Amino acid sequence: MPNLKFKKASKADLEGMLYIMQRTGFLDFRFPNQQIDKVKKQIMSELKDRIFLICYFMCSSGKNCYNRRRIIGYSIFGPADKFLQCPIKIKKRGFVCSLGIGIDPDYQRKGIGKKLANYCKFIAIKQGFKGTYGDIASNNKASLQFQKSLGFRKIAEYDDPKRPKGVKNYLF
C-alpha cells in the first residue's frame, strides 16, 4: 500500500477527482448525460461552497497521475443547513452534510474509505462543526454498510422525488 496523503482539493486536482467519480458511477448518478466540460465547470463552481477532500499518493508519472499525485479517493461535504434537503425536522445549524465519498475501485476494501472519513471528521471539527449527517438511498447497500461501519446510525427515512419509486432515503 502506498504512503497515503490527505488534503483539501484544489482546481489542480479536478481531473483526478473526475476520474474517480467516473469509475465509481458518481458522474452518471449526479450528472446524467451531461458533457464533461459542463460537469467540470459545475464542480469548479462548487469548490467555493463545499469542502472537497482527496486521498492520494505521490507518483513520478504515468497513467492517472495528475500533478505528481495519484488521486484514489475523494469526499465532499458542506453545511447541513445549506445542503441537507430532507423533510425531517432536525437540528442542521452547526452540522455538516456528507455529499459524497468515492474510492477508486482498485483501492476499495483496503480501509482507505475509513481513513478518508476520519480525515473528513478531523477537518469538520477543526472548522467548528458538531457532527455529520448523510442521506443515502435505501438500495445503496455498499454505502449503507460503510456508514454503519463508521458508527453512524439511521435516524429517519423519507421519500425523495429524485429517487426511483420504492427507493427511500435514509438519514444517518
PDB file of C-alpha atoms in Angstrom:
ATOM      1  CA  MET A   1       0.000   0.000   0.000  1.00  0.00           C
ATOM      2  CA  PRO A   2       1.455   3.393  -0.993  1.00  0.00           C
ATOM      3  CA  ASN A   3       2.015   6.148   1.574  1.00  0.00           C
ATOM      4  CA  LEU A   4      -1.403   7.858   1.617  1.00  0.00           C
ATOM      5  CA  LYS A   5      -1.840  11.584   1.998  1.00  0.00           C
ATOM      6  CA  PHE A   6      -4.965  13.660   2.512  1.00  0.00           C
ATOM      7  CA  LYS A   7      -5.647  17.278   1.677  1.00  0.00           C
ATOM      8  CA  LYS A   8      -8.245  19.789   0.651  1.00  0.00           C
ATOM      9  CA  ALA A   9      -8.731  19.563  -3.100  1.00  0.00           C
ATOM     10  CA  SER A  10      -7.779  22.377  -5.422  1.00  0.00           C
ATOM     11  CA  LYS A  11      -8.521  23.120  -9.073  1.00  0.00           C
ATOM     12  CA  ALA A  12      -5.370  21.186  -9.970  1.00  0.00           C
ATOM     13  CA  ASP A  13      -6.975  18.024  -8.526  1.00  0.00           C
ATOM     14  CA  LEU A  14     -10.111  18.209 -10.669  1.00  0.00           C
ATOM     15  CA  GLU A  15      -9.023  15.705 -13.350  1.00  0.00           C
ATOM     16  CA  GLY A  16      -8.092  13.112 -10.727  1.00  0.00           C
ATOM     17  CA  MET A  17     -11.383  13.571  -8.878  1.00  0.00           C
ATOM     18  CA  LEU A  18     -13.349  13.288 -12.115  1.00  0.00           C
ATOM     19  CA  TYR A  19     -11.559  10.043 -12.906  1.00  0.00           C
ATOM     20  CA  ILE A  20     -12.632   8.548  -9.561  1.00  0.00           C
ATOM     21  CA  MET A  21     -16.157   9.970  -9.892  1.00  0.00           C
ATOM     22  CA  GLN A  22     -16.450   8.318 -13.304  1.00  0.00           C
ATOM     23  CA  ARG A  23     -15.088   4.973 -12.082  1.00  0.00           C
ATOM     24  CA  THR A  24     -17.458   4.879  -9.083  1.00  0.00           C
ATOM     25  CA  GLY A  25     -20.556   5.867 -11.072  1.00  0.00           C
ATOM     26  CA  PHE A  26     -20.983   9.223  -9.323  1.00  0.00           C
ATOM     27  CA  LEU A  27     -20.843  11.196 -12.575  1.00  0.00           C
ATOM     28  CA  ASP A  28     -23.635   9.130 -14.136  1.00  0.00           C
ATOM     29  CA  PHE A  29     -25.720   9.484 -10.966  1.00  0.00           C
ATOM     30  CA  ARG A  30     -25.208  13.200 -10.358  1.00  0.00           C
ATOM     31  CA  PHE A  31     -24.707  14.443 -13.917  1.00  0.00           C
ATOM     32  CA  PRO A  32     -26.629  12.052 -16.189  1.00  0.00           C
ATOM     33  CA  ASN A  33     -25.998  12.593 -19.904  1.00  0.00           C
ATOM     34  CA  GLN A  34     -24.016  15.806 -19.366  1.00  0.00           C
ATOM     35  CA  GLN A  35     -20.929  16.692 -21.352  1.00  0.00           C
ATOM     36  CA  ILE A  36     -17.709  16.552 -19.337  1.00  0.00           C
ATOM     37  CA  ASP A  37     -16.955  20.244 -19.945  1.00  0.00           C
ATOM     38  CA  LYS A  38     -20.232  21.224 -18.260  1.00  0.00           C
ATOM     39  CA  VAL A  39     -19.525  18.830 -15.386  1.00  0.00           C
ATOM     40  CA  LYS A  40     -16.051  20.323 -14.894  1.00  0.00           C
ATOM     41  CA  LYS A  41     -17.466  23.826 -14.868  1.00  0.00           C
ATOM     42  CA  GLN A  42     -20.125  22.840 -12.315  1.00  0.00           C
ATOM     43  CA  ILE A  43     -17.636  21.152  -9.989  1.00  0.00           C
ATOM     44  CA  MET A  44     -15.249  24.118 -10.283  1.00  0.00           C
ATOM     45  CA  SER A  45     -18.041  26.415  -9.132  1.00  0.00           C
ATOM     46  CA  GLU A  46     -18.817  24.049  -6.239  1.00  0.00           C
ATOM     47  CA  LEU A  47     -15.266  24.291  -4.872  1.00  0.00           C
ATOM     48  CA  LYS A  48     -16.348  27.631  -3.382  1.00  0.00           C
ATOM     49  CA  ASP A  49     -19.207  26.463  -1.152  1.00  0.00           C
ATOM     50  CA  ARG A  50     -18.382  22.809  -0.477  1.00  0.00           C
ATOM     51  CA  ILE A  51     -15.369  21.131   1.017  1.00  0.00           C
ATOM     52  CA  PHE A  52     -13.666  18.696  -1.352  1.00  0.00           C
ATOM     53  CA  LEU A  53     -11.004  16.457   0.150  1.00  0.00           C
ATOM     54  CA  ILE A  54      -8.800  13.976  -1.636  1.00  0.00           C
ATOM     55  CA  CYS A  55      -6.800  10.912  -0.724  1.00  0.00           C
ATOM     56  CA  TYR A  56      -3.698  10.406  -2.858  1.00  0.00           C
ATOM     57  CA  PHE A  57      -0.161   9.163  -3.048  1.00  0.00           C
ATOM     58  CA  MET A  58       2.795  10.712  -4.824  1.00  0.00           C
ATOM     59  CA  CYS A  59       3.858   9.369  -8.209  1.00  0.00           C
ATOM     60  CA  SER A  60       6.516  10.401 -10.670  1.00  0.00           C
ATOM     61  CA  SER A  61       4.491   9.954 -13.852  1.00  0.00           C
ATOM     62  CA  GLY A  62       2.227   7.522 -15.590  1.00  0.00           C
ATOM     63  CA  LYS A  63      -1.406   6.671 -16.049  1.00  0.00           C
ATOM     64  CA  ASN A  64      -3.816   8.636 -13.857  1.00  0.00           C
ATOM     65  CA  CYS A  65      -1.017  10.686 -12.300  1.00  0.00           C
ATOM     66  CA  TYR A  66      -2.084  14.345 -12.104  1.00  0.00           C
ATOM     67  CA  ASN A  67       0.405  16.955 -10.895  1.00  0.00           C
ATOM     68  CA  ARG A  68       2.522  14.135  -9.439  1.00  0.00           C
ATOM     69  CA  ARG A  69      -0.471  12.929  -7.421  1.00  0.00           C
ATOM     70  CA  ARG A  70      -2.367   9.701  -7.973  1.00  0.00           C
ATOM     71  CA  ILE A  71      -5.779  10.518  -6.515  1.00  0.00           C
ATOM     72  CA  ILE A  72      -7.542   7.403  -5.259  1.00  0.00           C
ATOM     73  CA  GLY A  73     -10.424   8.889  -3.300  1.00  0.00           C
ATOM     74  CA  TYR A  74     -12.495  11.996  -2.708  1.00  0.00           C
ATOM     75  CA  SER A  75     -15.028  13.263  -0.226  1.00  0.00           C
ATOM     76  CA  ILE A  76     -17.426  16.185  -0.493  1.00  0.00           C
ATOM     77  CA  PHE A  77     -19.294  17.837   2.359  1.00  0.00           C
ATOM     78  CA  GLY A  78     -20.876  21.138   3.247  1.00  0.00           C
ATOM     79  CA  PRO A  79     -23.002  22.851   5.885  1.00  0.00           C
ATOM     80  CA  ALA A  80     -26.131  20.798   6.585  1.00  0.00           C
ATOM     81  CA  ASP A  81     -28.336  23.879   6.809  1.00  0.00           C
ATOM     82  CA  LYS A  82     -27.414  24.655   3.197  1.00  0.00           C
ATOM     83  CA  PHE A  83     -27.281  21.185   1.619  1.00  0.00           C
ATOM     84  CA  LEU A  84     -29.429  18.726   3.566  1.00  0.00           C
ATOM     85  CA  GLN A  85     -32.851  18.811   1.913  1.00  0.00           C
ATOM     86  CA  CYS A  86     -34.725  16.251   3.994  1.00  0.00           C
ATOM     87  CA  PRO A  87     -38.275  16.873   5.270  1.00  0.00           C
ATOM     88  CA  ILE A  88     -37.377  15.565   8.751  1.00  0.00           C
ATOM     89  CA  LYS A  89     -37.167  18.206  11.458  1.00  0.00           C
ATOM     90  CA  ILE A  90     -33.598  18.026  12.763  1.00  0.00           C
ATOM     91  CA  LYS A  91     -31.024  20.477  14.035  1.00  0.00           C
ATOM     92  CA  LYS A  92     -28.920  21.407  10.990  1.00  0.00           C
ATOM     93  CA  ARG A  93     -27.070  24.524  12.095  1.00  0.00           C
ATOM     94  CA  GLY A  94     -23.512  23.660  13.117  1.00  0.00           C
ATOM     95  CA  PHE A  95     -23.563  20.281  11.378  1.00  0.00           C
ATOM     96  CA  VAL A  96     -22.121  19.125   8.066  1.00  0.00           C
ATOM     97  CA  CYS A  97     -23.776  17.017   5.426  1.00  0.00           C
ATOM     98  CA  SER A  98     -21.824  14.392   3.531  1.00  0.00           C
ATOM     99  CA  LEU A  99     -22.403  14.982  -0.173  1.00  0.00           C
ATOM    100  CA  GLY A 100     -20.407  12.070  -1.489  1.00  0.00           C
ATOM    101  CA  ILE A 101     -17.399   9.879  -0.971  1.00  0.00           C
ATOM    102  CA  GLY A 102     -15.724   7.686  -3.528  1.00  0.00           C
ATOM    103  CA  ILE A 103     -12.721   5.391  -3.602  1.00  0.00           C
ATOM    104  CA  ASP A 104     -11.155   4.102  -6.817  1.00  0.00           C
ATOM    105  CA  PRO A 105     -12.456   0.523  -7.250  1.00  0.00           C
ATOM    106  CA  ASP A 106      -8.839  -0.707  -7.475  1.00  0.00           C
ATOM    107  CA  TYR A 107      -8.303   0.519  -3.896  1.00  0.00           C
ATOM    108  CA  GLN A 108     -11.609  -0.369  -2.253  1.00  0.00           C
ATOM    109  CA  ARG A 109     -11.834  -2.760   0.703  1.00  0.00           C
ATOM    110  CA  LYS A 110      -8.435  -1.688   1.995  1.00  0.00           C
ATOM    111  CA  GLY A 111      -9.576   0.686   4.764  1.00  0.00           C
ATOM    112  CA  ILE A 112      -8.951   3.815   2.686  1.00  0.00           C
ATOM    113  CA  GLY A 113     -12.585   4.963   2.855  1.00  0.00           C
ATOM    114  CA  LYS A 114     -12.466   4.846   6.663  1.00  0.00           C
ATOM    115  CA  LYS A 115      -9.211   6.805   6.705  1.00  0.00           C
ATOM    116  CA  LEU A 116     -10.724   9.410   4.390  1.00  0.00           C
ATOM    117  CA  ALA A 117     -13.890   9.579   6.515  1.00  0.00           C
ATOM    118  CA  ASN A 118     -11.756  10.118   9.620  1.00  0.00           C
ATOM    119  CA  TYR A 119      -9.887  12.911   7.839  1.00  0.00           C
ATOM    120  CA  CYS A 120     -13.262  14.475   6.948  1.00  0.00           C
ATOM    121  CA  LYS A 121     -14.253  14.300  10.606  1.00  0.00           C
ATOM    122  CA  PHE A 122     -10.962  15.943  11.606  1.00  0.00           C
ATOM    123  CA  ILE A 123     -11.472  18.799   9.103  1.00  0.00           C
ATOM    124  CA  ALA A 124     -15.137  19.278  10.086  1.00  0.00           C
ATOM    125  CA  ILE A 125     -14.252  19.501  13.787  1.00  0.00           C
ATOM    126  CA  LYS A 126     -11.359  21.847  13.006  1.00  0.00           C
ATOM    127  CA  GLN A 127     -13.846  24.121  11.220  1.00  0.00           C
ATOM    128  CA  GLY A 128     -16.187  24.110  14.221  1.00  0.00           C
ATOM    129  CA  PHE A 129     -18.861  21.634  13.133  1.00  0.00           C
ATOM    130  CA  LYS A 130     -20.513  19.491  15.831  1.00  0.00           C
ATOM    131  CA  GLY A 131     -21.460  16.445  13.788  1.00  0.00           C
ATOM    132  CA  THR A 132     -22.293  14.947  10.418  1.00  0.00           C
ATOM    133  CA  TYR A 133     -25.445  13.937   8.587  1.00  0.00           C
ATOM    134  CA  GLY A 134     -25.754  11.918   5.448  1.00  0.00           C
ATOM    135  CA  ASP A 135     -28.715  10.728   3.430  1.00  0.00           C
ATOM    136  CA  ILE A 136     -28.338   7.552   1.441  1.00  0.00           C
ATOM    137  CA  ALA A 137     -30.607   5.696  -0.941  1.00  0.00           C
ATOM    138  CA  SER A 138     -32.067   2.562   0.607  1.00  0.00           C
ATOM    139  CA  ASN A 139     -30.832   0.496  -2.354  1.00  0.00           C
ATOM    140  CA  ASN A 140     -27.201   1.637  -1.983  1.00  0.00           C
ATOM    141  CA  LYS A 141     -26.115  -1.377   0.067  1.00  0.00           C
ATOM    142  CA  ALA A 142     -22.370  -0.639  -0.049  1.00  0.00           C
ATOM    143  CA  SER A 143     -22.818   2.913   1.227  1.00  0.00           C
ATOM    144  CA  LEU A 144     -25.261   1.818   3.926  1.00  0.00           C
ATOM    145  CA  GLN A 145     -22.820  -0.825   5.144  1.00  0.00           C
ATOM    146  CA  PHE A 146     -19.974   1.712   5.068  1.00  0.00           C
ATOM    147  CA  GLN A 147     -21.941   4.250   7.145  1.00  0.00           C
ATOM    148  CA  LYS A 148     -22.776   1.619   9.742  1.00  0.00           C
ATOM    149  CA  SER A 149     -19.117   0.517   9.908  1.00  0.00           C
ATOM    150  CA  LEU A 150     -18.212   4.123  10.749  1.00  0.00           C
ATOM    151  CA  GLY A 151     -20.653   4.115  13.665  1.00  0.00           C
ATOM    152  CA  PHE A 152     -23.416   6.159  12.046  1.00  0.00           C
ATOM    153  CA  ARG A 153     -26.966   5.131  12.800  1.00  0.00           C
ATOM    154  CA  LYS A 154     -30.152   5.559  10.818  1.00  0.00           C
ATOM    155  CA  ILE A 155     -32.320   8.222  12.418  1.00  0.00           C
ATOM    156  CA  ALA A 156     -35.084   8.535   9.823  1.00  0.00           C
ATOM    157  CA  GLU A 157     -36.265   7.525   6.381  1.00  0.00           C
ATOM    158  CA  TYR A 158     -38.243   9.505   3.857  1.00  0.00           C
ATOM    159  CA  ASP A 159     -39.338   9.630   0.235  1.00  0.00           C
ATOM    160  CA  ASP A 160     -37.236  11.669  -2.155  1.00  0.00           C
ATOM    161  CA  PRO A 161     -38.752  12.602  -5.539  1.00  0.00           C
ATOM    162  CA  LYS A 162     -35.276  12.277  -7.144  1.00  0.00           C
ATOM    163  CA  ARG A 163     -35.176   8.553  -6.310  1.00  0.00           C
ATOM    164  CA  PRO A 164     -36.896   5.767  -8.240  1.00  0.00           C
ATOM    165  CA  LYS A 165     -40.254   4.589  -6.934  1.00  0.00           C
ATOM    166  CA  GLY A 166     -39.826   2.331  -3.912  1.00  0.00           C
ATOM    167  CA  VAL A 167     -36.381   3.670  -3.015  1.00  0.00           C
ATOM    168  CA  LYS A 168     -36.290   5.647   0.236  1.00  0.00           C
ATOM    169  CA  ASN A 169     -33.683   7.983   1.600  1.00  0.00           C
ATOM    170  CA  TYR A 170     -32.164   7.002   4.918  1.00  0.00           C
ATOM    171  CA  LEU A 171     -30.934   9.813   7.123  1.00  0.00           C
ATOM    172  CA  PHE A 172     -27.849   8.990   9.169  1.00  0.00           C
TER     173      PHE A 172
END
